[in-house]
Amino acid sequence: MLWLTFLIIVAAAALAYVLNLRAARRLWAEGARLHSITTFHALYALFLAALPAFVFVVLWLALSGPVIGALVLSGLPDEVRAGATAAQENLLLSEIRSLARGQAFGEPEPWKAAAAARLTALEATEGWARLALVSLIAAAGLIYARTRVSASFRARQRVERIINGLMVFCSLVAIFTTIGIVASLFVESMRFFARVPFFEFLFGTNWEPQIPIREDQVAGAGAFGWLPVLLGTMVITVVALVVALPIGLFSAIYLNEFASPRLRAVAKPVLEILAGVPTVVYGFFAVLVVAPALRQAGQALGVDVSPNTALAAGGTMGIMLIPFISSFTDDALSAVPRSLRDGSLALGATRGETVAKVLFPAAIPGIVGGVLLAVSRAIGETMIVVMAAGLIARMTINPLDSVTTVTVQIVTLLIGDTAFDNPKTLAAFALGMMLFLVTLGVNIVALRVVRKYRELYD
Amino acid sequence: MNQQETGAGEIKISARDVQVHYGDNHALVDVSVDISDKMVTAFIGPSGCGKSTFLRCLNRMNDTIDGCRVEGDIRLDGEDIYAPEVDPVHLRARVGMVFQKPNPFPKSIYDNVAYGPRIHGLAKNRSELDEIVEKSLRRGAIWDEVKDRLDAPGTSLSGGQQQRLCIARAIATSPEVLLMDEPCSALDPIATAQIEELIDELRRQFCVIMVTHSMQQAARVSQRTAFFHLGQLVEYGETGQIFTNPSDPRTESYITGRIG
Ligand SMILES: Nc1ncnc2c1ncn2[C@@H]1O[C@H](COP(=O)(O)OP(=O)(O)O)[C@@H](O)[C@H]1O
Ligand SMILES: [Mg+2]
């Protein structure tokens, strides 16, 4: 029935469009000087027929479910409802719903069967009422729009206002979703901090998120100091950047300034393919190729290398980040005006001097933007580190050690059967919150740096 | 003054049968010309006739354009500048260039002027470099306007000041020839007048070659004028001669405004 509702809206919109287009064309053919061209009259009708009906359907769908549920519940025998909590009522309602859909376990009590029948009847009524009302609203919009067609009607301004409103609505949706996500993170984190002191989390150097399973268990109460986890993230990020920065920068400079057009035409797409490799694949690569290779190299040198190392995870992540940095650098270099290049060459500078002294400094804002974006990616990257980094949090900056990261811990905390009100699970939200704050900080610094350089160079 | 002008009339650059192709486009055809030292030579002609192309042959900037081919013989002080042993990087230090649109680097005023001397190692220490920078800015007739803010970005200056900064930057490598490609076309009349005055000063020390689309400008500042048309050098001679008594009918139509 739902598809029929939307079909009616689409049909009404199309009909309204055609009717108004025809009416406006007729006026025009009769020699009237239309204020707005015919398309705007048609679009005006389209919006008027479709928008109110659509909004109505959305509201109706949001409200009809709870209303029907309440009606069904109120029709139940008193002795069933007496003393039922809201949760029990919900359970009852879903039981009745599945009964109405024909999924019965055993022989249902007669009052349940009656309630299911009532539900079916109510839903049918709801469907027809919805169809009727939507048709009515769409028709009203269509007819009203049709009556407005006249030479002096400012259809263009109306349409522009409607489109403007739609754009405002879309940006509001984006903004409020963001606010909602951040708010829910914040609320859950607060619940965590009600159980674990804030400063213990912030400055604790011990991360062992175990909690007693039974009340009387004597096992450790768990430690929630996030510093070792943060340190692990930073070690991996630094390793990734040490790999990605020089390779990305120099490959971009080479491709942009020195490579022949033919080489460039081949190499650029290849680099872009690197950006399209799924992170899981990088994860395989880290676990199956990089980590064993490092271990062997370590053995040959007599160095003890653990099976999961920050070096393997970070190095692989660095490879993933190369295309980021190189494509940002390439764009930034290409955006430097040719006149600067010519100016430098005409003074007798070599190509290398021109790149190092003129093009690169002028491209720095764009490059910094790319680098900081890469840092955010590295901090937030999950798949590679889940596969290739370890699980144990240690206070170490040795890249040959196994470390863990914020994202890995969030994943492991949320995996498996966990109640959503114990500190172990809630810790994931606190970590998520901190991750968000760190990335936000990096982005703010990025914008600052870029703006400062813009002022210098524009 | 007379002493400074000695050497005027000596041939600085001589070009013979220069051909330039951009891919299939034959942009310059058989250009032969002798350009005198310590004078301003103006290249005029309708746009697209090859003035900039010929100018770029003189400091081998055409080498940096993909698909551009230069043939013929161009000599600076009798040396073939396209000879295999000539390094274009050194040539460009001797033949400076100023562009149509002022293009200061996104660096301080000081660093802009010091750019050439630094890459060519012209100064032994900071005080020598300071000296070169000051001398160049003075010769670029912009010293008084910027002496208190040498650390300000070159891009913070006005258009006319930027162009004089670019001239100072070109002078700083002590070139012998200064090429200027429509140096005033992006400037207002007052800035244009200042640059023209500066160019008139500069000819005492340099061989100045200037492309312009303004015939009044050519008449005001140049001693020799070359008229290009459709990739050919149509007429070349004393500026006064070209403007009052051109020998080629095409030159006459151009300066009377019938073609262009
Ligand atoms: N970089 C270039 N690539 C290809 N063709 C060019 C290039 N520069 C100039 N040309 C061509 O060479 C001819 C002469 O151009 P140009 O020297 O710029 O003329 P002018 O400076 O007299 O206006 C024109 O036909 C132009 O299209
Ligand atoms: Mg030109």
CSV table of N, CA and C in Angstrom, one decimal, chain A residues 157-221:
chain,number,residue,atom,x,y,z
A,157,GLN,N,9.9,33.5,-8.8
A,157,GLN,CA,10.2,33.8,-7.4
A,157,GLN,C,9.7,32.7,-6.4
A,158,ARG,N,8.5,32.2,-6.7
A,158,ARG,CA,7.9,31.2,-5.8
A,158,ARG,C,8.8,29.9,-5.9
A,159,VAL,N,9.1,29.5,-7.1
A,159,VAL,CA,9.9,28.3,-7.2
A,159,VAL,C,11.3,28.5,-6.6
A,160,GLU,N,11.9,29.7,-6.8
A,160,GLU,CA,13.2,29.9,-6.1
A,160,GLU,C,13.1,29.8,-4.6
A,161,ARG,N,12.0,30.4,-4.1
A,161,ARG,CA,11.8,30.3,-2.6
A,161,ARG,C,11.7,28.9,-2.1
A,162,ILE,N,10.9,28.1,-2.9
A,162,ILE,CA,10.7,26.7,-2.5
A,162,ILE,C,12.1,25.9,-2.5
A,163,ILE,N,12.8,26.1,-3.6
A,163,ILE,CA,14.1,25.4,-3.8
A,163,ILE,C,15.1,25.9,-2.7
A,164,ASN,N,15.0,27.2,-2.4
A,164,ASN,CA,15.9,27.7,-1.3
A,164,ASN,C,15.5,27.0,0.0
A,165,GLY,N,14.2,26.9,0.3
A,165,GLY,CA,13.8,26.2,1.5
A,165,GLY,C,14.3,24.8,1.5
A,166,LEU,N,14.2,24.1,0.4
A,166,LEU,CA,14.7,22.7,0.3
A,166,LEU,C,16.2,22.6,0.7
A,167,MET,N,16.9,23.6,0.1
A,167,MET,CA,18.4,23.5,0.4
A,167,MET,C,18.6,23.8,1.9
A,168,VAL,N,17.9,24.7,2.4
A,168,VAL,CA,18.1,25.0,3.9
A,168,VAL,C,17.8,23.7,4.7
A,169,PHE,N,16.7,23.1,4.3
A,169,PHE,CA,16.3,21.9,5.0
A,169,PHE,C,17.4,20.8,4.9
A,170,CYS,N,18.0,20.6,3.7
A,170,CYS,CA,19.0,19.6,3.6
A,170,CYS,C,20.2,19.9,4.5
A,171,SER,N,20.6,21.2,4.5
A,171,SER,CA,21.8,21.5,5.3
A,171,SER,C,21.4,21.4,6.8
A,172,LEU,N,20.2,21.7,7.1
A,172,LEU,CA,19.8,21.5,8.5
A,172,LEU,C,19.9,20.0,8.9
A,173,VAL,N,19.4,19.1,8.0
A,173,VAL,CA,19.5,17.7,8.3
A,173,VAL,C,20.9,17.3,8.5
A,174,ALA,N,21.9,17.8,7.7
A,174,ALA,CA,23.3,17.4,7.9
A,174,ALA,C,23.8,17.9,9.2
A,175,ILE,N,23.4,19.2,9.5
A,175,ILE,CA,23.9,19.8,10.8
A,175,ILE,C,23.4,19.0,12.0
A,176,PHE,N,22.0,18.8,12.0
A,176,PHE,CA,21.4,18.2,13.2
A,176,PHE,C,21.9,16.7,13.3
A,177,THR,N,22.1,16.0,12.2
A,177,THR,CA,22.6,14.7,12.4
A,177,THR,C,24.0,14.7,13.1
A,178,THR,N,24.8,15.6,12.7
A,178,THR,CA,26.1,15.7,13.3
A,178,THR,C,26.0,16.0,14.8
A,179,ILE,N,25.1,17.0,15.1
A,179,ILE,CA,24.9,17.4,16.5
A,179,ILE,C,24.4,16.2,17.2
A,180,GLY,N,23.5,15.5,16.6
A,180,GLY,CA,22.9,14.3,17.3
A,180,GLY,C,23.9,13.2,17.6
A,181,ILE,N,24.8,13.0,16.7
A,181,ILE,CA,25.8,12.0,16.9
A,181,ILE,C,26.8,12.4,18.0
A,182,VAL,N,27.2,13.6,17.9
A,182,VAL,CA,28.1,14.1,19.0
A,182,VAL,C,27.4,14.1,20.3
A,183,ALA,N,26.2,14.5,20.4
A,183,ALA,CA,25.4,14.5,21.6
A,183,ALA,C,25.3,13.1,22.2
A,184,SER,N,25.0,12.2,21.4
A,184,SER,CA,24.8,10.8,22.0
A,184,SER,C,26.2,10.3,22.5
A,185,LEU,N,27.2,10.6,21.7
A,185,LEU,CA,28.6,10.2,22.2
A,185,LEU,C,28.8,10.8,23.5
A,186,PHE,N,28.5,12.1,23.6
A,186,PHE,CA,28.7,12.8,24.9
A,186,PHE,C,28.0,12.2,26.0
A,187,VAL,N,26.7,12.0,25.8
A,187,VAL,CA,25.8,11.4,26.9
A,187,VAL,C,26.4,10.1,27.4
A,188,GLU,N,26.7,9.2,26.4
A,188,GLU,CA,27.2,7.9,26.8
A,188,GLU,C,28.5,8.0,27.6
A,189,SER,N,29.4,9.0,27.1
A,189,SER,CA,30.6,9.2,27.8
A,189,SER,C,30.4,9.6,29.2
A,190,MET,N,29.4,10.5,29.4
A,190,MET,CA,29.1,11.0,30.7
A,190,MET,C,28.7,9.8,31.6
A,191,ARG,N,28.0,8.9,31.1
A,191,ARG,CA,27.6,7.7,31.8
A,191,ARG,C,28.8,6.9,32.2
A,192,PHE,N,29.8,6.9,31.3
A,192,PHE,CA,31.0,6.2,31.7
A,192,PHE,C,31.8,6.9,32.8
A,193,PHE,N,31.8,8.2,32.7
A,193,PHE,CA,32.6,9.0,33.7
A,193,PHE,C,31.9,9.0,35.0
A,194,ALA,N,30.6,8.6,35.0
A,194,ALA,CA,29.9,8.5,36.3
A,194,ALA,C,30.4,7.2,37.1
A,195,ARG,N,31.0,6.3,36.3
A,195,ARG,CA,31.5,5.0,36.9
A,195,ARG,C,33.0,5.1,37.1
A,196,VAL,N,33.7,5.7,36.2
A,196,VAL,CA,35.1,5.8,36.2
A,196,VAL,C,35.5,7.2,36.3
A,197,PRO,N,36.3,7.6,37.3
A,197,PRO,CA,36.6,9.1,37.4
A,197,PRO,C,37.3,9.6,36.1
A,198,PHE,N,36.9,10.8,35.8
A,198,PHE,CA,37.4,11.4,34.5
A,198,PHE,C,38.9,11.5,34.5
A,199,PHE,N,39.5,11.9,35.6
A,199,PHE,CA,41.0,12.1,35.6
A,199,PHE,C,41.7,10.8,35.6
A,200,GLU,N,41.1,9.7,36.1
A,200,GLU,CA,41.7,8.4,36.1
A,200,GLU,C,41.8,8.0,34.6
A,201,PHE,N,40.7,8.3,33.9
A,201,PHE,CA,40.7,7.9,32.4
A,201,PHE,C,41.7,8.7,31.7
A,202,LEU,N,41.7,10.0,32.0
A,202,LEU,CA,42.6,10.9,31.2
A,202,LEU,C,44.1,10.7,31.4
A,203,PHE,N,44.4,10.5,32.7
A,203,PHE,CA,45.9,10.4,33.0
A,203,PHE,C,46.3,9.0,33.4
A,204,GLY,N,45.4,8.0,33.5
A,204,GLY,CA,45.8,6.7,33.9
A,204,GLY,C,46.7,6.1,32.8
A,205,THR,N,47.7,5.3,33.3
A,205,THR,CA,48.7,4.7,32.4
A,205,THR,C,48.5,3.2,32.3
A,206,ASN,N,47.3,2.8,32.7
A,206,ASN,CA,47.1,1.4,32.7
A,206,ASN,C,45.7,1.1,32.0
A,207,TRP,N,45.7,0.3,31.0
A,207,TRP,CA,44.4,0.0,30.3
A,207,TRP,C,44.2,-1.4,30.3
A,208,GLU,N,43.2,-1.9,31.2
A,208,GLU,CA,42.9,-3.3,31.3
A,208,GLU,C,41.4,-3.3,31.5
A,209,PRO,N,40.6,-3.2,30.4
A,209,PRO,CA,39.2,-3.0,30.6
A,209,PRO,C,38.4,-4.3,30.9
A,210,GLN,N,38.9,-5.0,32.0
A,210,GLN,CA,38.1,-6.1,32.4
A,210,GLN,C,37.2,-5.7,33.6
A,211,ILE,N,36.1,-6.4,33.7
A,211,ILE,CA,35.2,-6.1,34.8
A,211,ILE,C,34.8,-7.5,35.3
A,212,PRO,N,34.5,-7.5,36.6
A,212,PRO,CA,34.0,-8.8,37.2
A,212,PRO,C,32.7,-9.2,36.5
A,213,ILE,N,32.6,-10.5,36.2
A,213,ILE,CA,31.4,-10.9,35.5
A,213,ILE,C,30.3,-11.1,36.5
A,214,ARG,N,30.6,-11.7,37.7
A,214,ARG,CA,29.6,-11.9,38.7
A,214,ARG,C,29.9,-10.9,39.8
A,215,GLU,N,28.9,-10.5,40.5
A,215,GLU,CA,29.0,-9.5,41.6
A,215,GLU,C,30.1,-9.9,42.6
A,216,ASP,N,30.2,-11.2,42.9
A,216,ASP,CA,31.1,-11.6,44.0
A,216,ASP,C,32.5,-11.9,43.5
A,217,GLN,N,32.7,-11.7,42.2
A,217,GLN,CA,34.0,-12.1,41.7
A,217,GLN,C,35.1,-11.2,42.2
A,218,VAL,N,36.3,-11.8,42.5
A,218,VAL,CA,37.3,-11.0,43.1
A,218,VAL,C,38.3,-10.5,42.0
A,219,ALA,N,38.0,-10.9,40.7
A,219,ALA,CA,39.0,-10.5,39.7
A,219,ALA,C,39.1,-9.0,39.7
A,220,GLY,N,40.3,-8.5,39.1
A,220,GLY,CA,40.6,-7.1,39.1
A,220,GLY,C,39.4,-6.3,38.7
A,221,ALA,N,39.4,-5.1,39.2
A,221,ALA,CA,38.2,-4.2,38.9
A,221,ALA,C,38.4,-3.6,37.6
